[in-house]
Coordinates of C-alpha atoms and ligand atoms in Angstrom, one line a residue:
X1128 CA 79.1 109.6 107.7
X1129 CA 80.7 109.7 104.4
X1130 CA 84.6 109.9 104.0
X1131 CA 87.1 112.8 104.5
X1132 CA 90.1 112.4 102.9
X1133 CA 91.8 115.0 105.4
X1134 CA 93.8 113.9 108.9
X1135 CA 91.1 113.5 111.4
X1136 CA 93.0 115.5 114.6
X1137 CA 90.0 115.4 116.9
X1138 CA 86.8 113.8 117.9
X1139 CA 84.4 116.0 120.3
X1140 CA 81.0 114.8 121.5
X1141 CA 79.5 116.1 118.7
X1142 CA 82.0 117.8 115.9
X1143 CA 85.1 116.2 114.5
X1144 CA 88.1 118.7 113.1
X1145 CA 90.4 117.4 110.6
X1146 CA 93.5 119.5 109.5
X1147 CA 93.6 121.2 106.3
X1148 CA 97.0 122.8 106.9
X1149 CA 98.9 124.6 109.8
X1150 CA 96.4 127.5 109.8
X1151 CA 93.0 126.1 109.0
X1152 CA 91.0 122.9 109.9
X1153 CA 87.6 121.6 108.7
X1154 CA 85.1 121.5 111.6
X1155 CA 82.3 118.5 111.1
X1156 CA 79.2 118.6 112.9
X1157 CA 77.4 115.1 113.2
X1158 CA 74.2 114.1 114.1
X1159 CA 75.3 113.0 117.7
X1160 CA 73.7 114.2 120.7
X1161 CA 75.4 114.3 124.1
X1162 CA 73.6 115.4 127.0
X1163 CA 75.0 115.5 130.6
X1164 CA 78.1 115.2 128.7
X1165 CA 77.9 111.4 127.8
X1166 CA 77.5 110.8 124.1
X1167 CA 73.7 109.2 123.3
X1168 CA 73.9 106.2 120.8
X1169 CA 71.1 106.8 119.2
X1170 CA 71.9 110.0 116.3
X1171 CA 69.5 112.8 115.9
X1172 CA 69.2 112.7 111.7
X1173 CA 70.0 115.8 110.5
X1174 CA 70.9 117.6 113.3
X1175 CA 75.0 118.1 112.3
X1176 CA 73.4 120.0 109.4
X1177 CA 70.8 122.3 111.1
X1178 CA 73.1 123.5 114.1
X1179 CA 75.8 124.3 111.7
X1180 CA 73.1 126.5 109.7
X1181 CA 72.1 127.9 113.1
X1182 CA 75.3 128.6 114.0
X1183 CA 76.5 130.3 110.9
X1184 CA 73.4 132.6 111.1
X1185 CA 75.0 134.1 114.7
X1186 CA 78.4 134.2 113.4
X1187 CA 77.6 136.6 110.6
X1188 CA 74.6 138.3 113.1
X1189 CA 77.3 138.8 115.8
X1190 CA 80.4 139.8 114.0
X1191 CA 80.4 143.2 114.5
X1192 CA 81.2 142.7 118.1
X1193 CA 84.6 140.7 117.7
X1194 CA 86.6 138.6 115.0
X1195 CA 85.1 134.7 114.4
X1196 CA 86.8 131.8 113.5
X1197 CA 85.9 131.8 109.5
X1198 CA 88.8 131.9 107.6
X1199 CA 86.6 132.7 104.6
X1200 CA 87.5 129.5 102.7
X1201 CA 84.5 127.4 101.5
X1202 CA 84.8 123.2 102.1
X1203 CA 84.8 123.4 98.3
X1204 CA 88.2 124.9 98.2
X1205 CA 89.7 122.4 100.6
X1206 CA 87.9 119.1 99.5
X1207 CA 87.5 117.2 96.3
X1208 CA 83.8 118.0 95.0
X1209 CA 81.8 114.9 95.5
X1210 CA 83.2 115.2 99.5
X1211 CA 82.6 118.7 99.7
X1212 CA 78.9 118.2 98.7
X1213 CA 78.3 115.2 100.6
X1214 CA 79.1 117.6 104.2
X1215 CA 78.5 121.1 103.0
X1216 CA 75.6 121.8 104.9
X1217 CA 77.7 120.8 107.8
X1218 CA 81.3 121.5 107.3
X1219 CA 83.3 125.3 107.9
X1220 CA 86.6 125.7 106.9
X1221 CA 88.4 127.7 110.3
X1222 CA 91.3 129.2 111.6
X1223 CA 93.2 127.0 113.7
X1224 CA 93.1 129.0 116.9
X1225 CA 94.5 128.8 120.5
X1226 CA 91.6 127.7 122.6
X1227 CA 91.0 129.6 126.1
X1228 CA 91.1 127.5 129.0
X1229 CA 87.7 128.2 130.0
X1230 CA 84.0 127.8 129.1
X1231 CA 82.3 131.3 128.7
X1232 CA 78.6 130.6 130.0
X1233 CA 76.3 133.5 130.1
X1234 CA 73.1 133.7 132.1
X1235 CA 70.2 135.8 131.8
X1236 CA 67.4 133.3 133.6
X1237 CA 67.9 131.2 136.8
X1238 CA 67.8 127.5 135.4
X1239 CA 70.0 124.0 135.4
X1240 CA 73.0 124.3 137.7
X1241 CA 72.5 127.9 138.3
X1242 CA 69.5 127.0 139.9
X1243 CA 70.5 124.4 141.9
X1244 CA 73.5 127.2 143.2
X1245 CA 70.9 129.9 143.8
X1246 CA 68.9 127.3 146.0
X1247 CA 71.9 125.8 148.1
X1248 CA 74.1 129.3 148.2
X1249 CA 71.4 132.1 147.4
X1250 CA 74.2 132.8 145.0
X1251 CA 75.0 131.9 141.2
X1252 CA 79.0 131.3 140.8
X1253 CA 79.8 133.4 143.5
X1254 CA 77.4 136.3 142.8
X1255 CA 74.9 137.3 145.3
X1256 CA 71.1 137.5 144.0
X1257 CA 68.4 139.1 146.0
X1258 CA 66.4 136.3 148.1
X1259 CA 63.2 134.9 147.0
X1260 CA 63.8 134.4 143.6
X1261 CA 61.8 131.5 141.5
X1262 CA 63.0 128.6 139.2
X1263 CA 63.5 130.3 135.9
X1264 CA 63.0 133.8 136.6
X1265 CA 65.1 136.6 134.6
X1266 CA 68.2 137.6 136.6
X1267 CA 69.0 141.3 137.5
X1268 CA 71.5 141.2 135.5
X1269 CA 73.5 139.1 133.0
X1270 CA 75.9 136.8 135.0
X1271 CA 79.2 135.8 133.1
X1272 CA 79.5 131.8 135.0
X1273 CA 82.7 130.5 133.7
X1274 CA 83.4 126.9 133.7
X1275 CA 86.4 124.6 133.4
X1276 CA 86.5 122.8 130.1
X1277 CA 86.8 119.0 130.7
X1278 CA 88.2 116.4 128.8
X1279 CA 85.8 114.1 127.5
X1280 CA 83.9 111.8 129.6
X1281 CA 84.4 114.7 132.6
X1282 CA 81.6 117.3 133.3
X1283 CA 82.6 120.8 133.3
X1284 CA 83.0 122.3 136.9
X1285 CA 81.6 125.5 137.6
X1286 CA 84.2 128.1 139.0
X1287 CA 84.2 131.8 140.1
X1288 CA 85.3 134.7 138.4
X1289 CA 88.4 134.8 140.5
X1290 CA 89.3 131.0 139.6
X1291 CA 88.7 131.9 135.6
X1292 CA 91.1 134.8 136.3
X1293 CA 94.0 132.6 137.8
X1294 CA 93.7 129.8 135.0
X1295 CA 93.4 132.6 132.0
X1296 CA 95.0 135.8 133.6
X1297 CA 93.3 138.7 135.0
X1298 CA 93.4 140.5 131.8
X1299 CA 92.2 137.9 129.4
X1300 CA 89.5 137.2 132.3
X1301 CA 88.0 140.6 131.9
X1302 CA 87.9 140.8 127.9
X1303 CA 86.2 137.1 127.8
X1304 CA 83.2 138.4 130.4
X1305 CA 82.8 141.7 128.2
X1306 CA 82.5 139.8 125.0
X1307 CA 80.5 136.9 126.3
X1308 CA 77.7 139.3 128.1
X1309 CA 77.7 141.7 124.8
X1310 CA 77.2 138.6 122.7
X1311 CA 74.7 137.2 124.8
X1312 CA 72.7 140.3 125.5
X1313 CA 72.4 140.9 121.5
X1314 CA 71.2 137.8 121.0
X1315 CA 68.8 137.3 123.5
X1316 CA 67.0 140.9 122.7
X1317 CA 66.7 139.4 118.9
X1318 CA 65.8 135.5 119.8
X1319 CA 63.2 137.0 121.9
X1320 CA 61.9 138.9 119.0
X1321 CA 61.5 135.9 117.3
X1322 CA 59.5 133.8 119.8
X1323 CA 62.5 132.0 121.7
X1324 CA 63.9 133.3 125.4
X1325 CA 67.8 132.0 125.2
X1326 CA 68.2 131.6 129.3
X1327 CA 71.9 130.6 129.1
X1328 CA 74.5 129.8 126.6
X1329 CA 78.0 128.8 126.1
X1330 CA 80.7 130.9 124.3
X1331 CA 84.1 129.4 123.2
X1332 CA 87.2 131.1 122.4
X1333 CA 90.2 131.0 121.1
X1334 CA 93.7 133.1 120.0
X1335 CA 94.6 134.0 116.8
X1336 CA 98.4 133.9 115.6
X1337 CA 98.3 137.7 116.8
X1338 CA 97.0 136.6 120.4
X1339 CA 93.6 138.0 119.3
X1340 CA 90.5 136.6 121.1
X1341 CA 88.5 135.3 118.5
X1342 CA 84.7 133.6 118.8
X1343 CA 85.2 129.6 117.6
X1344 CA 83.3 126.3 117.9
X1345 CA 79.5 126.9 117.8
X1346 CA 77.2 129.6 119.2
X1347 CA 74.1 129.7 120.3
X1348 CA 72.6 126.7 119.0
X1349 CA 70.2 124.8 120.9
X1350 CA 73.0 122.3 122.1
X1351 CA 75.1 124.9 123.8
X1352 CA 72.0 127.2 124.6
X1353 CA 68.7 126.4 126.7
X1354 CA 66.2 127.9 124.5
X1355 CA 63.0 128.3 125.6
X1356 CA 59.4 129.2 123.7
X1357 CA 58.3 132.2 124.8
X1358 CA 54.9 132.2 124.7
X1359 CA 55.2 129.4 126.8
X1360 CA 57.3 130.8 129.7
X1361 CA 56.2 131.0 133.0
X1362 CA 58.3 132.2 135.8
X1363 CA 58.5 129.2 138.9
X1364 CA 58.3 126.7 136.5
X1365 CA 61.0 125.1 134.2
X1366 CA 59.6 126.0 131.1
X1367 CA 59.9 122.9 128.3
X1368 CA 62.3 123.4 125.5
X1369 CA 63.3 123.8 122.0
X1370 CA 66.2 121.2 122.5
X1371 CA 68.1 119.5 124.3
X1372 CA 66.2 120.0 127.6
X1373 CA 63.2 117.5 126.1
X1374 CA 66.3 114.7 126.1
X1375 CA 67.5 116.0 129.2
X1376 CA 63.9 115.6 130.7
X1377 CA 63.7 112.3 129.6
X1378 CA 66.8 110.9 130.8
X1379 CA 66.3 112.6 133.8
X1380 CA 62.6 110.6 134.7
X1381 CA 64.8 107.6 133.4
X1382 CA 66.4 107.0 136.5
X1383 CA 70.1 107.3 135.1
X1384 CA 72.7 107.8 137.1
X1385 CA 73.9 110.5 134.1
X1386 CA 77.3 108.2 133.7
X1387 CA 77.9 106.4 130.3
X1388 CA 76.6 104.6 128.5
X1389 CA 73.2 106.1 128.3
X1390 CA 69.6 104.5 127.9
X1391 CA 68.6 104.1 124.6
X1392 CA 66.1 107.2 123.8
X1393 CA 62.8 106.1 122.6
X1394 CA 62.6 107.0 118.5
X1395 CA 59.5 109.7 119.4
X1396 CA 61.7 111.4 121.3
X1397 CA 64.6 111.3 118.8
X1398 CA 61.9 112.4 115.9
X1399 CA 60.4 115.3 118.4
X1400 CA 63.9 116.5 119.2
X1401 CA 64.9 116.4 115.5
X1402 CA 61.3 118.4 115.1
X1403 CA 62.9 120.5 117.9
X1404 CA 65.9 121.6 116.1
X1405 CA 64.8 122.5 113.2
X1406 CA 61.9 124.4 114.6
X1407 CA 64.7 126.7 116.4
X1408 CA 66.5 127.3 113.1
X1409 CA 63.3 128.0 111.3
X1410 CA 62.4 130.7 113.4
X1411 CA 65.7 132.2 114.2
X1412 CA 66.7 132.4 110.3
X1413 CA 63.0 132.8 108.6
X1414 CA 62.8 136.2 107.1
X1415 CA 59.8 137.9 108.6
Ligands
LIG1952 N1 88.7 127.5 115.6 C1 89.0 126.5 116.5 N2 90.3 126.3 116.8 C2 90.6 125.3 117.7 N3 89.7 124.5 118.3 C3 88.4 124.7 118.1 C4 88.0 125.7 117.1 N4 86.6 125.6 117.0 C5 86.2 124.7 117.9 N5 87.3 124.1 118.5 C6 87.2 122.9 119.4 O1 86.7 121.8 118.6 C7 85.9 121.0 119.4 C8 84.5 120.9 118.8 O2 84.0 119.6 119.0 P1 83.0 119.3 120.1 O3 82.2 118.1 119.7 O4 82.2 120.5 120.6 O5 84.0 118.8 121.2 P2 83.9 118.8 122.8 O6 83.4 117.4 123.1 O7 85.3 119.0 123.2 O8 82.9 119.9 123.3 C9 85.9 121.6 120.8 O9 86.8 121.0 121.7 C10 86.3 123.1 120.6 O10 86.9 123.6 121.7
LIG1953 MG1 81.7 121.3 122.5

């Protein structure tokens, strides 16, 4: 990717943040794909760009609920020009913020490791469900499924409700499972309206100077979101995907043992992935 001439601070399995100043850093999004939470070697081209695009779209969709992570700034204030336009498309300038200890996972359809809970416990983080329920049927409700966020190279551990209250406070706990299920629940009802069931996501947040909880990172892209065609949904079967899930399927059927380094992912199923993405953007963002 080309050069920043800012202080890279971090490097995430997918985004990179460099610091702009004491209040603000420049979040990166590249073209990497990690599934299972190891980092593939092969790059999705152009993917950095669309799930920033996708992103953006929630963060102005959603902001009536609570504050977001924009500081307003464009990467054309805080770069020279010929950077700026090399990583507009996926580059935000944002508040540097106090990241809460947990991973806000919402889910509104029994799939993944909630699935694999339900079948073992009859239970999804704790929560009871009624018995008999099928692989990818809507819940009765929207579940709030915290998870611990791991360093890299670690998978996130699912914990209960009562776990996310003793790392974040009780307090903090019950704002973070309001916001999550009201952000979840708004988009769902208008991805659905636009062809695409989103069965689970993955909020992150973070405090402002003021102790404010504030929405950061990414939301509800395809990478931290199962999406799922809905004219192709079919309850008792795990439906295919937008996204990730078609790597996830493959690696799966590989044989891998899920720890790094990964197989190398056959360039038909990098190009339908890629196909995947943008097809998720298109008809999220499309004006009808
Ligand atoms: N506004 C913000 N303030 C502080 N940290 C943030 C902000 N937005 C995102 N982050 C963090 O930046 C990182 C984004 O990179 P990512 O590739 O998702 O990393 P990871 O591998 O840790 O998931 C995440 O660790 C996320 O928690
Ligand atoms: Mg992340």
């Amino acid at each position: 990717m080309s050069e920043i001439s800012l202080k890279k601070v971090y490097s995430g399995k997918v985004r990179d943040l460099y610091e702009i100043d004491s209040r603000r850093m420049l979040m990166v999004a590249s073209d990497r794909l990690s599934a299972f939470d190891v980092i593939l070697d092969n790059p999705i081209p152009g993917k950095g760009e669309i799930l920033t695009q996708i992103s953006n779209f929630w963060f102005k969709k959603l902001a009536h609920i609570m504050p977001n992570h924009f500081t307003g700034d464009t990467v054309y204030n805080v770069l020279p020009e010929h950077e700026a336009k090399a990583i507009e498309k996926r580059a935000v300038v944002v508040k540097k913020l106090t990241p809460v200890k947990v991973e806000a996972i919402v889910r509104g359809y029994l799939a993944g490791s909630g699935w694999k809970d339900y079948q073992k416990n009859g239970s999804v983080c704790g929560i009871k469900l009624p018995e008999g329920m099928k692989e990818a049927q809507q819940l009765p409700e929207v579940i709030f499924a915290p998870s611990t966020k791991a360093a890299v190279g670690d998978h996130d551990e699912n914990i209960s409700f009562e776990e996310c209250e003793r790392i974040i406070g009780k307090e903090l706990a019950a704002e973070v499972r309001a916001k999550a299920i009201q952000l979840y629940t708004e988009a769902a009802e208008y991805a659905k309206s636009r062809g695409i069931i989103i069965c689970d996501t993955k909020f992150e947040f973070g405090l402002d100077e003021n102790g404010t909880l504030t929405l950061m990172d990414e939301v509800l892209t395809p990478d931290s979101s199962r999406f799922w065609p809905a004219d192709q949904y079919q309850v008792g079967t795990n439906p295919p995907s937008f996204d990730k899930q078609f790597v996830r399927d493959w690696l799966e059927q590989s044989g891998w043992n899920k720890k790094a380094p990964a197989p190398e992912v056959p360039s038909d199923v990098i190009q339908k992935t890629v196909d995947k993405y943008l097809e998720a953007l298109n008809l999220l963002t499309e004006e009808s």
